Amino acid sequence: MNGAQSLVQTLVNCGVEICFANPGTSEMHLVASLDSVKGLRPVLCLFEGVATAAADGYGRVAGKPAATLLHLGPGLANGLANLHNARRAASPIVNVVGDHATYHLQYDALLTSDIAGFARPVSSWIHESKSARLAAGDAARAVQAARAAPGGIATLILSADAAWNEAERAAAPLPDIGPSRVSADTIEAIAKLIANGKQTAMLLRGRALVGDGLEAAGCIHAKTGVRLLCDTFAPHAEMGAGRVPVERIPYFGEQVAAFLAGTEQMVMVGSTPPVSFFAYPNKPSWCVPDGCELIYLAQPHQDGVAALQDLAGAIDAPRETATRAALQLPDLPKGLLNSLSVAQVIARLTPDHAIYADESNTASLPLMMTLARARPHTHLPLAGGSIGQGLPLAVGAALAAPDRKVVCPHGDGGAAYTMQALWTMAREKLDVTIVIYANRSYAILNYELFRVGVTTVGDNARTMLDLHNPEMNWTQIANGLGVEASRATTAEEFAAQYESAMKQRGPRLIEAMI
Ligand SMILES: Cc1ncc(C[n+]2csc(CCOP(=O)(O)OP(=O)(O)O)c2C)c(N)n1
């Protein structure tokens, strides 16, 4: 057994099942070990930003890490923007990054770089593994670090000679560093606080927005009337009919301030206080109302689900809540195709328990409003604001949940960043329906231009925000990457194409000419 085999076998021993890869020469022994070691499914991605966002999507849905396999510093650097998004989502990921052989580094060959330096801002754990005999233990520690609550990015840098030299054995999994329990004192104090009659909001994030966490929050709401809120880009939420309804905080800072006006105390559950996405001249960045008290029920590394359940018990909340989102499907629209009619079709025709890998950008408001009363679903948005995540996020989600339909509503500008994800969808036959909002524009930036205070807009500035000349043809792009595609120009055409996509399995792209 060589170091690469011991590392890959250790990943398998630790429950890692999938590896999103774009390898090079320094990773050849790792690539070879994907055959000699059984149990790690390799998925080739044609750009590292696809690999890292796919690992994010997988981690958010599976609740456990995938591995990535990246080529030296430049390969990792290509994946950084989507590792930034993954870090914001607290997704568990194990990056395995190849490096030159230890003795080769002194010559400063072309691909030599500061890999740890690239890794630092996005990683919660970094280690350079330079010995074949230690690689297995290092891999076990990497998985433990990625799984540590609330989930983190572990980057293991493996020297080429550590991969090809003789190793002894694979390592066993290490214990999970699970979420810590919130103290009884904290529960008691907050139980008193939410009974004090003040206007209270509870800001939920992480596991608190799914399954038992959401149910317990619903029970607390039923007893006390606290507002249940989530961040605009809460990385993972369960929504739709039958679920406990949670209000989503709006995007722009002044909207957030209005939305939160009158809140006297805010209880954080795995979340941090809301701030505006950007600063704008003469507008507030801090969106918490003056005088509002901030209280932490659970910090991100703590067990927010158990804390909500304990709190529900402490206030004698009912064991069930009757407050549920109602199913209210819109009628199929006719005529004009725009972000609202697209949303109505999606809400009407998407089956139960779909997963939305959502980068709909300026089209998101009508989509969120209609989906709130659509069939139950999982929502995975752009968690860190770095566009170009949605398509590969859908890849990871589809591999984590092969029995569920994945829908990927996506702005055309952001989709252009990681369009290579379509090729992986075709190769892996993933059940993903992509809707491209073909507005031929960086539309959001047209608003932002005025919001930051620019008053004169010249031709050069305009061309920076416009995606005509030439127009991307998304049906041809998809076809060229192996994905069946069609173009819709009316609501009726879109409905017919979307309905057929919902009935078939496999990747399908619809270019919605809004
Ligand atoms: C990595 C990265 N680069 C640039 C931006 C700035 N940016 C934010 S939105 C946007 C345009 C998005 O266009 P599109 O996806 O077509 O959505 P639309 O605004 O048209 O709805 C850009 C360039 C960003 N957020 N992240």
Coordinates of C-alpha atoms and ligand atoms in Angstrom, one line a residue:
M1 CA 0.0 0.0 0.0
N2 CA 1.3 3.5 -0.9
G3 CA 0.5 6.7 0.8
A4 CA -2.2 7.6 -1.7
Q5 CA -4.0 4.3 -1.2
S6 CA -3.8 4.6 2.6
L7 CA -5.3 8.1 2.4
V8 CA -8.1 7.1 0.1
Q9 CA -8.9 4.0 2.1
T10 CA -9.0 6.2 5.2
L11 CA -11.5 8.6 3.6
V12 CA -13.7 5.6 2.8
N13 CA -13.3 4.2 6.4
C14 CA -14.4 7.7 7.6
G15 CA -17.6 7.6 5.6
V16 CA -16.5 9.8 2.6
E17 CA -18.2 8.3 -0.4
I18 CA -17.6 10.8 -3.2
C19 CA -14.8 12.9 -4.6
F20 CA -15.2 15.8 -6.9
A21 CA -11.9 15.9 -8.8
N22 CA -9.9 17.8 -11.3
P23 CA -6.4 16.2 -11.1
G24 CA -3.0 16.8 -12.5
T25 CA 0.5 15.1 -12.5
S26 CA 1.1 15.6 -8.8
E27 CA -2.2 13.7 -8.0
M28 CA -1.6 10.7 -10.3
H29 CA -1.1 8.2 -7.5
L30 CA -4.3 9.4 -5.9
V31 CA -6.1 9.0 -9.2
A32 CA -4.7 5.4 -9.5
S33 CA -5.8 4.6 -6.0
L34 CA -9.5 5.3 -7.0
D35 CA -9.4 1.9 -8.7
S36 CA -7.3 -0.1 -6.2
V37 CA -9.3 1.2 -3.3
K38 CA -13.1 0.6 -3.5
G39 CA -15.8 2.9 -2.2
L40 CA -14.9 6.4 -3.3
R41 CA -16.9 7.5 -6.3
P42 CA -14.9 9.9 -8.5
V43 CA -16.7 12.7 -10.3
L44 CA -14.7 14.6 -12.8
C45 CA -15.3 18.4 -12.9
L46 CA -14.0 20.5 -15.7
F47 CA -13.2 23.5 -13.4
E48 CA -12.3 23.5 -9.8
G49 CA -15.0 26.0 -8.9
V50 CA -17.4 23.2 -10.1
A51 CA -15.7 20.7 -7.8
T52 CA -15.8 22.9 -4.7
A53 CA -19.5 24.0 -5.1
A54 CA -20.5 20.4 -5.9
A55 CA -18.9 19.4 -2.6
D56 CA -20.8 22.2 -0.9
G57 CA -24.1 21.0 -2.4
Y58 CA -23.4 17.5 -1.4
G59 CA -22.4 18.5 2.2
R60 CA -25.5 20.6 2.7
V61 CA -27.8 17.8 1.6
A62 CA -26.0 14.7 2.9
G63 CA -24.8 16.3 6.1
K64 CA -21.4 14.8 5.8
P65 CA -18.3 15.7 3.8
A66 CA -17.4 14.9 0.2
A67 CA -13.8 15.1 -0.8
T68 CA -12.4 17.3 -3.6
L69 CA -9.2 16.5 -5.4
L70 CA -7.4 19.6 -6.6
H71 CA -4.2 20.2 -8.5
L72 CA -1.6 22.2 -6.5
G73 CA -2.1 25.9 -5.6
P74 CA -3.6 27.0 -8.9
G75 CA -6.2 24.2 -8.8
L76 CA -7.2 25.1 -5.3
A77 CA -7.2 28.8 -6.2
N78 CA -9.6 28.1 -9.0
G79 CA -11.9 26.6 -6.4
L80 CA -11.6 29.4 -3.8
A81 CA -14.7 31.5 -4.6
N82 CA -17.0 28.5 -4.1
L83 CA -15.1 27.4 -1.0
H84 CA -15.9 30.9 0.3
N85 CA -19.6 30.2 -0.3
A86 CA -19.2 26.8 1.3
R87 CA -17.5 28.3 4.4
R88 CA -20.4 30.7 4.8
A89 CA -22.7 27.7 4.5
A90 CA -20.7 25.8 7.2
S91 CA -20.6 22.9 4.8
P92 CA -18.3 20.0 5.6
I93 CA -15.6 19.5 2.9
V94 CA -12.3 17.6 2.8
N95 CA -10.0 19.2 0.2
V96 CA -7.1 17.0 -0.9
V97 CA -4.6 19.1 -2.8
G98 CA -1.6 17.6 -4.4
D99 CA 1.8 19.2 -4.1
H100 CA 5.2 18.6 -5.6
A101 CA 7.5 16.0 -4.1
T102 CA 9.1 17.3 -0.9
Y103 CA 12.6 17.3 -2.5
H104 CA 11.4 19.0 -5.7
L105 CA 10.2 22.2 -3.9
Q106 CA 13.7 23.6 -3.6
Y107 CA 13.9 24.1 -7.4
D108 CA 10.9 26.3 -7.5
A109 CA 9.5 24.6 -10.6
L110 CA 6.7 26.3 -12.5
L111 CA 3.7 25.1 -10.5
T112 CA 5.2 25.7 -7.1
S113 CA 3.2 28.1 -4.9
D114 CA 2.1 28.8 -1.4
I115 CA -0.8 26.3 -1.2
A116 CA -1.4 26.7 2.5
G117 CA -1.5 30.5 1.8
F118 CA -4.3 30.0 -0.7
A119 CA -6.1 27.6 1.6
R120 CA -6.0 29.7 4.8
P121 CA -8.9 32.1 4.4
V122 CA -11.4 29.4 3.6
S123 CA -10.2 26.5 5.7
S124 CA -10.9 25.7 9.4
W125 CA -8.1 23.1 9.3
I126 CA -5.0 22.9 7.1
H127 CA -2.2 20.3 7.1
E128 CA 0.7 19.5 4.9
S129 CA 1.2 15.8 4.7
K130 CA 4.8 15.1 3.7
S131 CA 5.2 11.5 4.8
A132 CA 3.5 8.4 3.3
R133 CA 3.4 6.8 6.7
L134 CA 1.5 9.7 8.3
A135 CA -0.9 10.4 5.4
A136 CA -3.6 8.0 6.6
G137 CA -3.7 9.6 10.1
D138 CA -3.7 13.0 8.6
A139 CA -6.7 12.0 6.4
A140 CA -8.6 10.8 9.5
R141 CA -7.9 14.1 11.2
A142 CA -9.1 16.0 8.1
V143 CA -12.4 14.2 8.1
Q144 CA -12.8 14.8 11.8
A145 CA -12.1 18.6 11.3
A146 CA -14.6 18.8 8.4
R147 CA -17.3 17.1 10.5
A148 CA -16.7 19.2 13.6
A149 CA -19.8 21.2 14.4
P150 CA -21.1 23.2 12.6
G151 CA -19.1 21.9 9.7
G152 CA -15.9 23.2 8.2
I153 CA -13.4 23.0 5.3
A154 CA -10.4 20.8 6.0
T155 CA -7.5 21.2 3.5
L156 CA -5.0 18.3 3.3
I157 CA -2.0 19.1 1.1
L158 CA -0.3 15.8 0.1
S159 CA 3.2 15.8 -1.3
A160 CA 3.7 13.6 -4.4
D161 CA 6.3 11.5 -2.7
A162 CA 4.0 11.0 0.3
A163 CA 1.5 9.6 -2.2
W164 CA 3.9 7.2 -3.9
N165 CA 6.1 6.1 -1.0
E166 CA 5.3 3.0 1.0
A167 CA 2.7 3.3 3.7
E168 CA 1.7 0.8 6.4
R169 CA -2.1 0.9 6.7
A170 CA -5.2 3.0 6.5
A171 CA -6.5 4.7 9.6
A172 CA -9.8 4.3 11.4
P173 CA -12.3 7.1 11.9
L174 CA -11.8 9.5 14.8
P175 CA -14.7 10.4 17.1
D176 CA -17.0 13.2 15.9
I177 CA -16.6 16.6 17.5
G178 CA -20.3 17.1 17.7
P179 CA -22.2 20.2 18.7
S180 CA -22.0 21.0 22.4
R181 CA -25.1 21.1 24.5
V182 CA -26.4 24.5 25.6
S183 CA -26.4 24.8 29.4
A184 CA -29.6 24.5 31.5
D185 CA -28.9 27.9 32.9
T186 CA -29.0 29.5 29.4
I187 CA -32.3 27.6 28.6
E188 CA -33.8 28.8 31.9
A189 CA -32.7 32.4 31.4
I190 CA -34.1 32.5 27.9
A191 CA -37.3 30.8 28.9
K192 CA -37.9 33.7 31.4
L193 CA -36.9 36.2 28.8
I194 CA -39.3 35.1 26.1
A195 CA -42.2 35.2 28.6
N196 CA -41.5 38.9 29.5
G197 CA -44.1 40.2 27.0
K198 CA -41.6 42.0 24.8
Q199 CA -41.7 41.8 21.0
T200 CA -39.4 38.9 20.3
A201 CA -37.9 37.4 17.2
M202 CA -36.0 34.2 16.9
L203 CA -33.4 34.0 14.1
L204 CA -32.8 30.4 13.0
R205 CA -30.0 29.0 11.0
G206 CA -28.4 25.6 10.3
R207 CA -30.1 22.5 11.7
A208 CA -32.7 24.8 13.4
L209 CA -34.3 25.3 10.0
V210 CA -34.8 21.6 9.2
G211 CA -36.6 18.6 10.7
D212 CA -36.9 18.5 14.5
G213 CA -35.3 21.9 14.9
L214 CA -37.9 23.6 12.9
E215 CA -40.7 21.6 14.6
A216 CA -39.4 22.7 18.1
A217 CA -39.2 26.3 16.9
G218 CA -42.8 25.9 15.7
C219 CA -43.9 24.7 19.2
I220 CA -42.1 27.7 20.8
H221 CA -44.0 30.0 18.4
A222 CA -47.3 28.3 19.2
K223 CA -46.8 29.0 23.0
T224 CA -45.3 32.5 22.9
G225 CA -46.0 34.1 19.5
V226 CA -42.3 34.8 18.8
R227 CA -41.6 35.7 15.2
L228 CA -39.6 32.9 13.5
L229 CA -37.0 34.4 11.1
C230 CA -34.2 33.2 8.8
D231 CA -31.5 35.0 7.0
T232 CA -32.0 36.0 3.3
F233 CA -29.4 33.4 2.3
A234 CA -29.9 30.8 5.0
P235 CA -27.8 28.0 3.5
H236 CA -30.3 25.1 4.0
A237 CA -34.0 25.5 4.8
E238 CA -37.0 23.3 4.6
M239 CA -40.0 25.2 3.3
G240 CA -43.4 24.9 1.7
A241 CA -46.7 23.4 2.5
G242 CA -47.1 21.5 5.8
R243 CA -43.9 23.0 7.2
V244 CA -43.6 25.5 10.1
P245 CA -43.5 28.9 8.3
V246 CA -40.4 31.0 8.8
E247 CA -40.2 34.6 7.6
R248 CA -37.2 35.3 5.4
I249 CA -35.3 38.6 6.1
P250 CA -35.3 40.8 3.0
Y251 CA -32.2 41.7 1.0
F252 CA -31.7 45.4 1.2
G253 CA -30.6 47.0 4.5
E254 CA -33.5 49.5 4.7
Q255 CA -36.0 46.8 4.0
V256 CA -34.4 44.7 6.8
A257 CA -34.7 47.7 9.2
A258 CA -38.4 48.2 8.3
F259 CA -39.0 44.4 8.6
L260 CA -37.4 44.3 12.1
A261 CA -38.9 47.6 13.4
G262 CA -40.4 47.2 16.8
T263 CA -38.4 44.1 17.7
E264 CA -37.3 44.5 21.3
Q265 CA -35.3 41.3 21.7
M266 CA -33.8 38.9 19.2
V267 CA -32.8 35.3 20.0
M268 CA -30.1 33.9 17.9
V269 CA -30.2 30.2 17.2
G270 CA -27.0 29.2 15.3
S271 CA -27.1 32.7 13.6
T272 CA -25.5 36.1 13.9
P273 CA -27.3 39.5 13.9
P274 CA -28.6 40.7 10.5
V275 CA -26.5 43.3 8.7
S276 CA -26.9 44.8 5.2
F277 CA -25.2 42.9 2.4
F278 CA -23.3 46.0 1.3
A279 CA -22.7 49.4 2.7
Y280 CA -24.4 52.3 0.8
P281 CA -23.8 56.0 1.4
N282 CA -26.2 57.3 4.1
K283 CA -27.8 53.9 4.7
P284 CA -27.4 51.8 7.8
S285 CA -25.2 48.7 7.7
W286 CA -26.4 47.4 11.1
C287 CA -30.0 46.4 10.8
V288 CA -30.9 45.5 14.4
P289 CA -33.4 48.1 15.7
D290 CA -31.9 50.5 18.3
G291 CA -32.4 49.2 21.8
C292 CA -33.2 45.7 20.7
E293 CA -31.5 43.2 23.0
L294 CA -29.5 40.3 21.3
I295 CA -29.5 37.0 23.1
Y296 CA -27.7 33.8 22.0
L297 CA -29.7 30.6 22.6
A298 CA -27.2 28.6 20.6
Q299 CA -24.0 29.5 18.9
P300 CA -23.2 27.9 15.5
H301 CA -21.0 25.2 17.1
Q302 CA -23.7 24.3 19.7
D303 CA -26.7 22.0 19.4
G304 CA -29.4 24.4 18.3
V305 CA -32.0 21.6 17.8
A306 CA -31.6 20.3 21.4
A307 CA -31.6 23.9 22.7
L308 CA -34.9 24.6 20.9
Q309 CA -36.4 21.4 22.3
D310 CA -35.1 22.1 25.8
L311 CA -36.5 25.6 25.6
A312 CA -39.9 24.3 24.3
G313 CA -39.9 22.0 27.4
A314 CA -39.0 24.7 29.8
I315 CA -41.8 27.0 28.7
D316 CA -44.3 24.1 28.6
A317 CA -44.9 24.6 24.9
P318 CA -47.4 22.2 23.1
R319 CA -45.7 19.1 21.6
E320 CA -47.1 19.9 18.1
T321 CA -47.9 23.1 16.4
A322 CA -51.0 23.6 14.2
T323 CA -49.4 26.6 12.4
R324 CA -48.3 25.2 9.1
A325 CA -47.8 26.8 5.6
A326 CA -50.9 26.0 3.5
L327 CA -50.7 24.5 0.0
Q328 CA -51.7 27.2 -2.4
L329 CA -50.6 26.5 -5.9
P330 CA -50.9 29.3 -8.5
D331 CA -52.8 28.7 -11.7
L332 CA -50.6 28.2 -14.8
P333 CA -50.0 31.6 -16.2
K334 CA -50.6 32.6 -19.8
G335 CA -48.9 35.1 -22.2
L336 CA -45.9 37.1 -20.9
L337 CA -42.9 35.1 -19.7
N338 CA -41.3 37.0 -16.8
S339 CA -39.9 36.2 -13.4
L340 CA -43.4 35.9 -11.9
S341 CA -44.8 33.6 -14.5
V342 CA -41.7 31.4 -14.4
A343 CA -42.1 31.2 -10.6
Q344 CA -45.8 30.3 -11.0
V345 CA -45.0 27.4 -13.4
I346 CA -42.2 26.1 -11.1
A347 CA -44.4 26.3 -8.0
R348 CA -47.3 24.6 -9.8
L349 CA -45.5 21.7 -11.5
T350 CA -42.5 20.8 -9.2
P351 CA -43.1 17.6 -7.3
D352 CA -42.9 17.1 -3.5
H353 CA -39.5 17.2 -1.8
A354 CA -37.6 18.8 -4.7
I355 CA -34.3 20.5 -3.9
Y356 CA -33.8 24.0 -5.2
A357 CA -30.2 25.0 -5.9
D358 CA -31.2 28.6 -6.2
E359 CA -29.2 31.4 -7.8
S360 CA -32.1 33.2 -9.3
N361 CA -30.8 36.6 -8.2
T362 CA -33.2 39.4 -9.3
A363 CA -35.8 36.8 -10.1
S364 CA -35.8 35.4 -6.6
L365 CA -38.5 37.5 -4.9
P366 CA -41.5 36.1 -6.9
L367 CA -39.9 32.7 -6.7
M368 CA -39.6 32.8 -2.9
M369 CA -43.1 34.2 -2.5
T370 CA -44.7 31.5 -4.6
L371 CA -42.6 28.6 -3.2
A372 CA -43.6 29.5 0.4
R373 CA -47.0 28.0 -0.4
A374 CA -45.9 25.4 -2.9
R375 CA -45.1 21.7 -2.2
P376 CA -42.6 20.9 0.6
H377 CA -39.0 21.4 -0.6
T378 CA -35.5 22.1 0.4
H379 CA -33.9 25.4 -0.4
L380 CA -30.2 25.9 -1.0
P381 CA -29.3 29.5 -1.9
L382 CA -26.1 31.3 -2.7
A383 CA -24.8 31.3 0.8
G384 CA -21.7 33.5 0.5
G385 CA -22.8 36.0 -2.3
S386 CA -20.1 34.8 -4.7
I387 CA -22.0 34.1 -7.9
G388 CA -21.4 31.1 -10.1
Q389 CA -22.4 28.5 -7.5
G390 CA -25.9 27.3 -8.4
L391 CA -25.1 24.9 -11.3
P392 CA -22.4 22.9 -9.4
L393 CA -24.4 23.2 -6.2
A394 CA -27.1 21.3 -8.1
V395 CA -24.6 18.6 -9.1
G396 CA -23.7 17.9 -5.4
A397 CA -27.3 18.0 -4.3
A398 CA -28.3 15.6 -7.0
L399 CA -25.6 13.1 -6.0
A400 CA -26.5 13.4 -2.4
A401 CA -30.2 12.8 -3.0
P402 CA -30.5 10.8 -6.3
D403 CA -34.2 10.1 -5.7
R404 CA -35.2 13.7 -5.5
K405 CA -35.8 16.2 -8.3
V406 CA -33.2 19.0 -8.2
V407 CA -34.3 22.3 -9.7
C408 CA -31.7 25.0 -10.5
P409 CA -33.2 28.5 -11.2
H410 CA -30.2 30.6 -12.3
G411 CA -29.4 34.0 -13.6
D412 CA -27.6 33.9 -17.0
G413 CA -24.7 36.0 -15.8
G414 CA -23.9 33.8 -12.8
A415 CA -24.5 30.6 -14.8
A416 CA -21.7 31.6 -17.2
Y417 CA -19.1 31.4 -14.4
T418 CA -19.4 27.6 -13.9
M419 CA -21.3 26.4 -17.0
Q420 CA -18.9 23.4 -17.1
A421 CA -21.1 21.9 -14.4
L422 CA -23.5 21.0 -17.2
W423 CA -21.0 18.5 -18.6
T424 CA -20.7 16.7 -15.2
M425 CA -24.6 16.6 -15.0
A426 CA -24.7 14.9 -18.4
R427 CA -21.8 12.5 -17.7
E428 CA -23.3 11.5 -14.3
K429 CA -26.9 11.5 -15.7
L430 CA -28.1 13.7 -12.8
D431 CA -31.8 14.5 -12.4
V432 CA -31.5 18.3 -12.5
T433 CA -33.8 20.7 -14.3
I434 CA -32.1 24.1 -14.9
V435 CA -34.0 27.2 -15.6
I436 CA -31.8 30.0 -17.0
Y437 CA -33.4 33.5 -16.6
A438 CA -32.1 34.8 -19.9
N439 CA -32.4 38.6 -19.3
R440 CA -29.0 39.2 -21.0
S441 CA -28.0 41.4 -18.1
Y442 CA -26.2 41.7 -14.8
A443 CA -29.6 43.1 -13.8
I444 CA -28.9 43.5 -10.0
L445 CA -26.0 45.7 -10.7
N446 CA -28.3 48.2 -12.5
Y447 CA -30.0 48.7 -9.2
E448 CA -26.8 48.8 -7.3
L449 CA -25.3 51.4 -9.5
F450 CA -27.9 53.9 -8.4
R451 CA -28.0 52.6 -4.8
V452 CA -24.3 53.4 -4.3
G453 CA -25.0 56.9 -5.5
V454 CA -23.7 56.9 -9.1
T455 CA -25.8 59.5 -11.0
T456 CA -24.2 59.7 -14.4
V457 CA -23.9 56.4 -16.4
G458 CA -22.0 56.4 -19.6
D459 CA -21.7 53.9 -22.4
N460 CA -18.7 52.2 -20.9
A461 CA -20.4 51.7 -17.6
R462 CA -23.5 50.4 -19.3
T463 CA -21.5 47.8 -21.3
M464 CA -20.2 46.5 -18.0
L465 CA -23.7 45.4 -16.9
D466 CA -25.1 44.3 -20.3
L467 CA -24.8 40.8 -21.7
H468 CA -26.0 41.4 -25.2
N469 CA -23.4 41.6 -28.0
P470 CA -23.0 38.7 -28.3
E471 CA -25.9 37.0 -26.7
M472 CA -25.1 33.7 -25.0
N473 CA -27.3 30.9 -26.5
W474 CA -28.0 28.7 -23.6
T475 CA -29.7 25.9 -25.6
Q476 CA -26.5 25.6 -27.7
I477 CA -24.2 25.9 -24.7
A478 CA -26.2 23.1 -22.9
N479 CA -26.3 20.9 -26.1
G480 CA -22.5 21.4 -26.5
L481 CA -21.9 20.2 -23.0
G482 CA -24.2 17.2 -23.5
V483 CA -27.5 18.4 -21.9
E484 CA -30.9 18.4 -23.6
A485 CA -32.2 22.0 -23.8
S486 CA -35.0 24.1 -25.1
R487 CA -35.9 27.8 -25.2
A488 CA -39.2 29.3 -24.0
T489 CA -40.5 32.7 -25.0
T490 CA -44.1 32.6 -23.6
A491 CA -45.6 31.3 -20.3
E492 CA -47.3 28.5 -22.2
E493 CA -44.1 27.3 -23.9
F494 CA -42.3 27.4 -20.6
A495 CA -45.0 25.5 -18.8
A496 CA -45.0 22.8 -21.5
Q497 CA -41.2 22.4 -21.4
Y498 CA -41.1 22.5 -17.6
E499 CA -43.8 19.9 -17.3
S500 CA -42.0 17.5 -19.6
A501 CA -38.7 18.1 -17.7
M502 CA -40.6 17.2 -14.4
K503 CA -41.8 13.9 -16.1
Q504 CA -38.4 12.8 -17.3
R505 CA -35.2 11.9 -15.4
G506 CA -31.8 13.3 -16.2
P507 CA -30.5 16.8 -16.9
R508 CA -32.5 19.3 -18.8
L509 CA -32.1 23.0 -19.4
I510 CA -34.8 25.5 -20.2
E511 CA -33.7 29.0 -21.4
A512 CA -36.5 31.3 -20.2
M513 CA -36.5 34.4 -22.3
I514 CA -37.7 36.8 -19.7
Ligands
LIG1 C1 -17.6 36.2 -7.8 C2 -18.5 37.3 -8.0 N1 -18.2 38.2 -9.0 C3 -19.0 39.3 -9.2 C4 -20.1 39.5 -8.4 C5 -20.9 40.7 -8.6 N2 -22.2 40.4 -9.1 C6 -23.3 40.3 -8.3 S1 -24.7 39.9 -9.1 C7 -23.9 40.0 -10.6 C8 -24.7 39.7 -11.8 C9 -25.6 38.6 -11.8 O1 -26.2 38.5 -13.0 P1 -27.2 37.3 -13.3 O2 -26.8 36.0 -12.7 O3 -27.6 37.3 -14.7 O4 -28.5 37.7 -12.4 P2 -29.4 39.1 -12.6 O5 -28.8 40.1 -11.8 O6 -29.5 39.4 -14.0 O7 -30.7 38.7 -12.0 C10 -22.5 40.2 -10.4 C11 -21.6 40.3 -11.5 C12 -20.3 38.6 -7.4 N3 -21.3 38.7 -6.5 N4 -19.5 37.5 -7.2

